[in-house]
PDB file of C-alpha atoms in Angstrom:
ATOM      1  CA  VAL A   1     -57.031  77.001   5.135  1.00 86.00           C
ATOM      2  CA  HIS A   2     -60.010  75.199   4.705  1.00 91.00           C
ATOM      3  CA  GLY A   3     -61.249  73.038   1.609  1.00 96.00           C
ATOM      4  CA  SER A   4     -60.758  69.116   1.073  1.00 97.00           C
ATOM      5  CA  PRO A   5     -57.320  68.916  -0.360  1.00 98.00           C
ATOM      6  CA  LYS A   6     -56.170  67.758  -3.670  1.00 98.00           C
ATOM      7  CA  ILE A   7     -52.512  67.140  -5.507  1.00 98.00           C
ATOM      8  CA  VAL A   8     -51.975  67.850  -9.121  1.00 98.00           C
ATOM      9  CA  VAL A   9     -48.680  67.015 -10.967  1.00 98.00           C
ATOM     10  CA  ARG A  10     -47.919  68.367 -14.157  1.00 98.00           C
ATOM     11  CA  VAL A  11     -45.098  66.208 -15.525  1.00 98.00           C
ATOM     12  CA  SER A  12     -44.054  68.879 -18.828  1.00 97.00           C
ATOM     13  CA  GLU A  13     -43.077  71.315 -15.221  1.00 98.00           C
ATOM     14  CA  GLN A  14     -41.948  68.514 -13.085  1.00 98.00           C
ATOM     15  CA  ARG A  15     -44.123  70.134 -10.485  1.00 98.00           C
ATOM     16  CA  ALA A  16     -46.557  69.496  -7.884  1.00 98.00           C
ATOM     17  CA  TYR A  17     -49.748  71.730  -6.573  1.00 98.00           C
ATOM     18  CA  PHE A  18     -51.180  70.810  -2.884  1.00 98.00           C
ATOM     19  CA  TYR A  19     -54.790  72.933  -3.338  1.00 98.00           C
ATOM     20  CA  LYS A  20     -57.025  73.179  -0.566  1.00 97.00           C
ATOM     21  CA  GLY A  21     -60.594  73.495  -1.329  1.00 96.00           C
ATOM     22  CA  LYS A  22     -59.982  76.041  -4.981  1.00 96.00           C
ATOM     23  CA  LYS A  23     -57.109  77.957  -2.903  1.00 97.00           C
ATOM     24  CA  LEU A  24     -53.259  76.541  -3.594  1.00 98.00           C
ATOM     25  CA  VAL A  25     -51.531  75.930  -0.511  1.00 97.00           C
ATOM     26  CA  GLY A  26     -48.167  74.363  -1.923  1.00 97.00           C
ATOM     27  CA  LEU A  27     -45.995  74.403  -4.640  1.00 98.00           C
ATOM     28  CA  THR A  28     -42.981  72.157  -5.215  1.00 98.00           C
ATOM     29  CA  THR A  29     -40.568  70.841  -7.734  1.00 98.00           C
ATOM     30  CA  VAL A  30     -40.611  67.050  -8.469  1.00 98.00           C
ATOM     31  CA  SER A  31     -38.950  64.234 -10.052  1.00 98.00           C
ATOM     32  CA  THR A  32     -41.433  62.111 -12.287  1.00 98.00           C
ATOM     33  CA  GLY A  33     -40.445  58.866 -14.464  1.00 97.00           C
ATOM     34  CA  LYS A  34     -37.741  58.814 -16.497  1.00 95.00           C
ATOM     35  CA  ARG A  35     -38.440  57.736 -20.550  1.00 95.00           C
ATOM     36  CA  GLY A  36     -39.255  53.755 -20.260  1.00 93.00           C
ATOM     37  CA  PHE A  37     -40.926  54.463 -16.430  1.00 93.00           C
ATOM     38  CA  ASP A  38     -43.195  57.486 -17.424  1.00 96.00           C
ATOM     39  CA  THR A  39     -45.369  58.272 -14.243  1.00 97.00           C
ATOM     40  CA  PRO A  40     -49.256  57.314 -15.658  1.00 97.00           C
ATOM     41  CA  PRO A  41     -51.372  60.386 -16.701  1.00 97.00           C
ATOM     42  CA  GLY A  42     -54.950  60.138 -14.918  1.00 98.00           C
ATOM     43  CA  HIS A  43     -56.764  61.067 -12.391  1.00 98.00           C
ATOM     44  CA  TYR A  44     -56.438  58.788  -9.351  1.00 98.00           C
ATOM     45  CA  HIS A  45     -57.297  58.950  -4.929  1.00 98.00           C
ATOM     46  CA  VAL A  46     -54.515  58.647  -2.281  1.00 98.00           C
ATOM     47  CA  ILE A  47     -54.572  55.109  -1.409  1.00 98.00           C
ATOM     48  CA  GLN A  48     -51.887  54.868   1.310  1.00 98.00           C
ATOM     49  CA  LYS A  49     -50.007  56.521   3.570  1.00 98.00           C
ATOM     50  CA  ASP A  50     -46.894  55.270   4.817  1.00 98.00           C
ATOM     51  CA  ARG A  51     -44.574  57.723   7.004  1.00 98.00           C
ATOM     52  CA  ASP A  52     -41.758  55.469   6.522  1.00 98.00           C
ATOM     53  CA  HIS A  53     -41.976  52.962   3.126  1.00 98.00           C
ATOM     54  CA  ILE A  54     -39.233  50.575   2.450  1.00 97.00           C
ATOM     55  CA  SER A  55     -39.284  49.824  -1.750  1.00 96.00           C
ATOM     56  CA  SER A  56     -39.594  46.142  -2.428  1.00 94.00           C
ATOM     57  CA  GLU A  57     -38.369  46.234  -5.463  1.00 94.00           C
ATOM     58  CA  PHE A  58     -36.088  49.541  -6.272  1.00 94.00           C
ATOM     59  CA  GLY A  59     -33.030  49.554  -3.854  1.00 96.00           C
ATOM     60  CA  ASP A  60     -29.328  48.083  -3.954  1.00 97.00           C
ATOM     61  CA  TYR A  61     -27.499  44.376  -3.790  1.00 98.00           C
ATOM     62  CA  VAL A  62     -25.397  45.131  -0.552  1.00 98.00           C
ATOM     63  CA  ASP A  63     -23.150  42.460   0.872  1.00 97.00           C
ATOM     64  CA  PRO A  64     -22.757  41.081   4.690  1.00 97.00           C
ATOM     65  CA  GLU A  65     -20.762  43.880   5.874  1.00 97.00           C
ATOM     66  CA  GLY A  66     -23.006  46.364   4.252  1.00 95.00           C
ATOM     67  CA  ASN A  67     -21.035  47.579   1.087  1.00 97.00           C
ATOM     68  CA  VAL A  68     -22.866  48.176  -1.844  1.00 98.00           C
ATOM     69  CA  VAL A  69     -22.312  45.715  -4.653  1.00 97.00           C
ATOM     70  CA  LYS A  70     -24.928  47.044  -7.329  1.00 97.00           C
ATOM     71  CA  SER A  71     -26.574  50.490  -6.705  1.00 96.00           C
ATOM     72  CA  ASN A  72     -30.330  51.354  -8.269  1.00 92.00           C
ATOM     73  CA  ILE A  73     -31.299  47.794  -9.365  1.00 95.00           C
ATOM     74  CA  ASP A  74     -34.477  46.860 -10.343  1.00 93.00           C
ATOM     75  CA  ILE A  75     -35.061  43.309  -7.987  1.00 95.00           C
ATOM     76  CA  ARG A  76     -37.343  42.410 -11.169  1.00 94.00           C
ATOM     77  CA  LYS A  77     -34.622  42.551 -13.611  1.00 94.00           C
ATOM     78  CA  ASP A  78     -31.456  42.341 -11.762  1.00 97.00           C
ATOM     79  CA  GLU A  79     -29.485  39.396 -11.025  1.00 97.00           C
ATOM     80  CA  MET A  80     -28.508  39.287  -7.412  1.00 97.00           C
ATOM     81  CA  PRO A  81     -24.365  38.808  -7.008  1.00 96.00           C
ATOM     82  CA  ALA A  82     -23.630  35.826  -4.622  1.00 96.00           C
ATOM     83  CA  GLY A  83     -23.592  36.182  -0.808  1.00 96.00           C
ATOM     84  CA  ALA A  84     -25.424  39.805  -1.235  1.00 97.00           C
ATOM     85  CA  HIS A  85     -29.049  40.578  -0.075  1.00 97.00           C
ATOM     86  CA  PHE A  86     -31.097  43.046  -1.231  1.00 98.00           C
ATOM     87  CA  ASP A  87     -31.652  46.668   0.637  1.00 98.00           C
ATOM     88  CA  GLY A  88     -34.835  48.575  -0.207  1.00 97.00           C
ATOM     89  CA  ALA A  89     -35.135  52.332  -0.952  1.00 96.00           C
ATOM     90  CA  ARG A  90     -36.285  54.114   1.288  1.00 97.00           C
ATOM     91  CA  MET A  91     -39.035  56.319   0.542  1.00 98.00           C
ATOM     92  CA  PRO A  92     -39.686  58.346   3.320  1.00 98.00           C
ATOM     93  CA  TYR A  93     -43.986  60.102   3.185  1.00 98.00           C
ATOM     94  CA  PHE A  94     -45.349  57.953   0.872  1.00 98.00           C
ATOM     95  CA  LEU A  95     -48.510  58.365  -0.829  1.00 98.00           C
ATOM     96  CA  ARG A  96     -49.881  55.686  -2.914  1.00 98.00           C
ATOM     97  CA  PHE A  97     -52.096  56.495  -5.494  1.00 97.00           C
ATOM     98  CA  ASN A  98     -52.176  53.501  -8.140  1.00 92.00           C
ATOM     99  CA  GLY A  99     -50.523  50.398  -7.370  1.00 89.00           C
ATOM    100  CA  GLY A 100     -46.964  50.407  -7.536  1.00 88.00           C
ATOM    101  CA  TYR A 101     -47.254  54.225  -7.784  1.00 96.00           C
ATOM    102  CA  GLY A 102     -47.103  57.243  -5.030  1.00 97.00           C
ATOM    103  CA  MET A 103     -45.202  60.006  -3.797  1.00 98.00           C
ATOM    104  CA  HIS A 104     -42.335  60.169  -1.857  1.00 98.00           C
ATOM    105  CA  ALA A 105     -39.392  62.310  -0.257  1.00 98.00           C
ATOM    106  CA  GLY A 106     -36.289  61.720  -2.271  1.00 97.00           C
ATOM    107  CA  TYR A 107     -33.691  63.127  -5.055  1.00 96.00           C
ATOM    108  CA  VAL A 108     -34.970  65.613  -6.961  1.00 98.00           C
ATOM    109  CA  PRO A 109     -33.107  66.788 -10.175  1.00 97.00           C
ATOM    110  CA  ARG A 110     -34.320  69.019 -12.292  1.00 89.00           C
ATOM    111  CA  PHE A 111     -35.289  66.196 -14.993  1.00 96.00           C
ATOM    112  CA  ARG A 112     -37.008  63.056 -15.219  1.00 98.00           C
ATOM    113  CA  ALA A 113     -35.094  60.561 -13.356  1.00 96.00           C
ATOM    114  CA  SER A 114     -37.720  57.882 -10.822  1.00 95.00           C
ATOM    115  CA  HIS A 115     -38.802  54.420 -12.194  1.00 92.00           C
ATOM    116  CA  GLY A 116     -42.108  55.994 -12.087  1.00 95.00           C
ATOM    117  CA  CYS A 117     -42.892  57.727  -8.621  1.00 97.00           C
ATOM    118  CA  ILE A 118     -42.633  61.417  -8.227  1.00 98.00           C
ATOM    119  CA  ARG A 119     -40.269  62.289  -6.000  1.00 98.00           C
ATOM    120  CA  LEU A 120     -40.729  65.598  -3.976  1.00 98.00           C
ATOM    121  CA  PRO A 121     -37.579  67.692  -1.724  1.00 98.00           C
ATOM    122  CA  GLU A 122     -38.115  66.192   1.358  1.00 98.00           C
ATOM    123  CA  ARG A 123     -39.492  69.152   3.851  1.00 97.00           C
ATOM    124  CA  MET A 124     -42.131  69.196   0.609  1.00 98.00           C
ATOM    125  CA  ALA A 125     -43.206  65.759   1.103  1.00 98.00           C
ATOM    126  CA  LYS A 126     -43.778  65.958   4.734  1.00 98.00           C
ATOM    127  CA  HIS A 127     -45.858  68.741   4.331  1.00 97.00           C
ATOM    128  CA  PHE A 128     -48.163  66.815   1.360  1.00 98.00           C
ATOM    129  CA  PHE A 129     -48.034  63.685   3.856  1.00 98.00           C
ATOM    130  CA  ASP A 130     -48.990  65.845   6.388  1.00 98.00           C
ATOM    131  CA  ASN A 131     -51.895  67.409   4.947  1.00 97.00           C
ATOM    132  CA  ALA A 132     -52.923  64.773   2.022  1.00 98.00           C
ATOM    133  CA  ARG A 133     -55.544  61.977   3.649  1.00 97.00           C
ATOM    134  CA  GLU A 134     -56.474  58.921   2.123  1.00 97.00           C
ATOM    135  CA  ASP A 135     -58.913  59.575  -0.824  1.00 98.00           C
ATOM    136  CA  THR A 136     -57.241  62.948  -1.472  1.00 98.00           C
ATOM    137  CA  PRO A 137     -57.722  63.355  -5.343  1.00 98.00           C
ATOM    138  CA  VAL A 138     -53.657  62.810  -6.999  1.00 98.00           C
ATOM    139  CA  ILE A 139     -54.352  64.406 -11.053  1.00 98.00           C
ATOM    140  CA  VAL A 140     -51.232  63.660 -12.933  1.00 98.00           C
ATOM    141  CA  ARG A 141     -51.042  65.862 -16.017  1.00 98.00           C
ATOM    142  CA  GLN A 142     -48.604  65.280 -18.981  1.00 95.00           C
TER     143      GLN A 142
END
């Protein structure tokens, strides 16, 4: 399908739509930011693509043997236990579109559950990643 790519995310539907020109070529369920970590609505553009992104803010604290001591932490808020180290969350097929916000593969329940990013099922995240380019418009609507 020919045409410029565009991504539209509808938070109220928990869905993302991928267009080429005016033709819808991809549709997927997503999980956007939970209350207090809302995914900001607006008009953006993909500013970075990173196939193997690792978060510098969210992840787990693990002990020297690799056992999780505290999971799902925010390094800016959660104190690190003695002897532990930070292990950033894997965010494959990351499309950054607004500062710390992006779209990536991850756990997708049927409700808002992220820290603000838009999570997609891995198979669809790969399709979006492979077909978007830097500067692709990303429109986030309520």
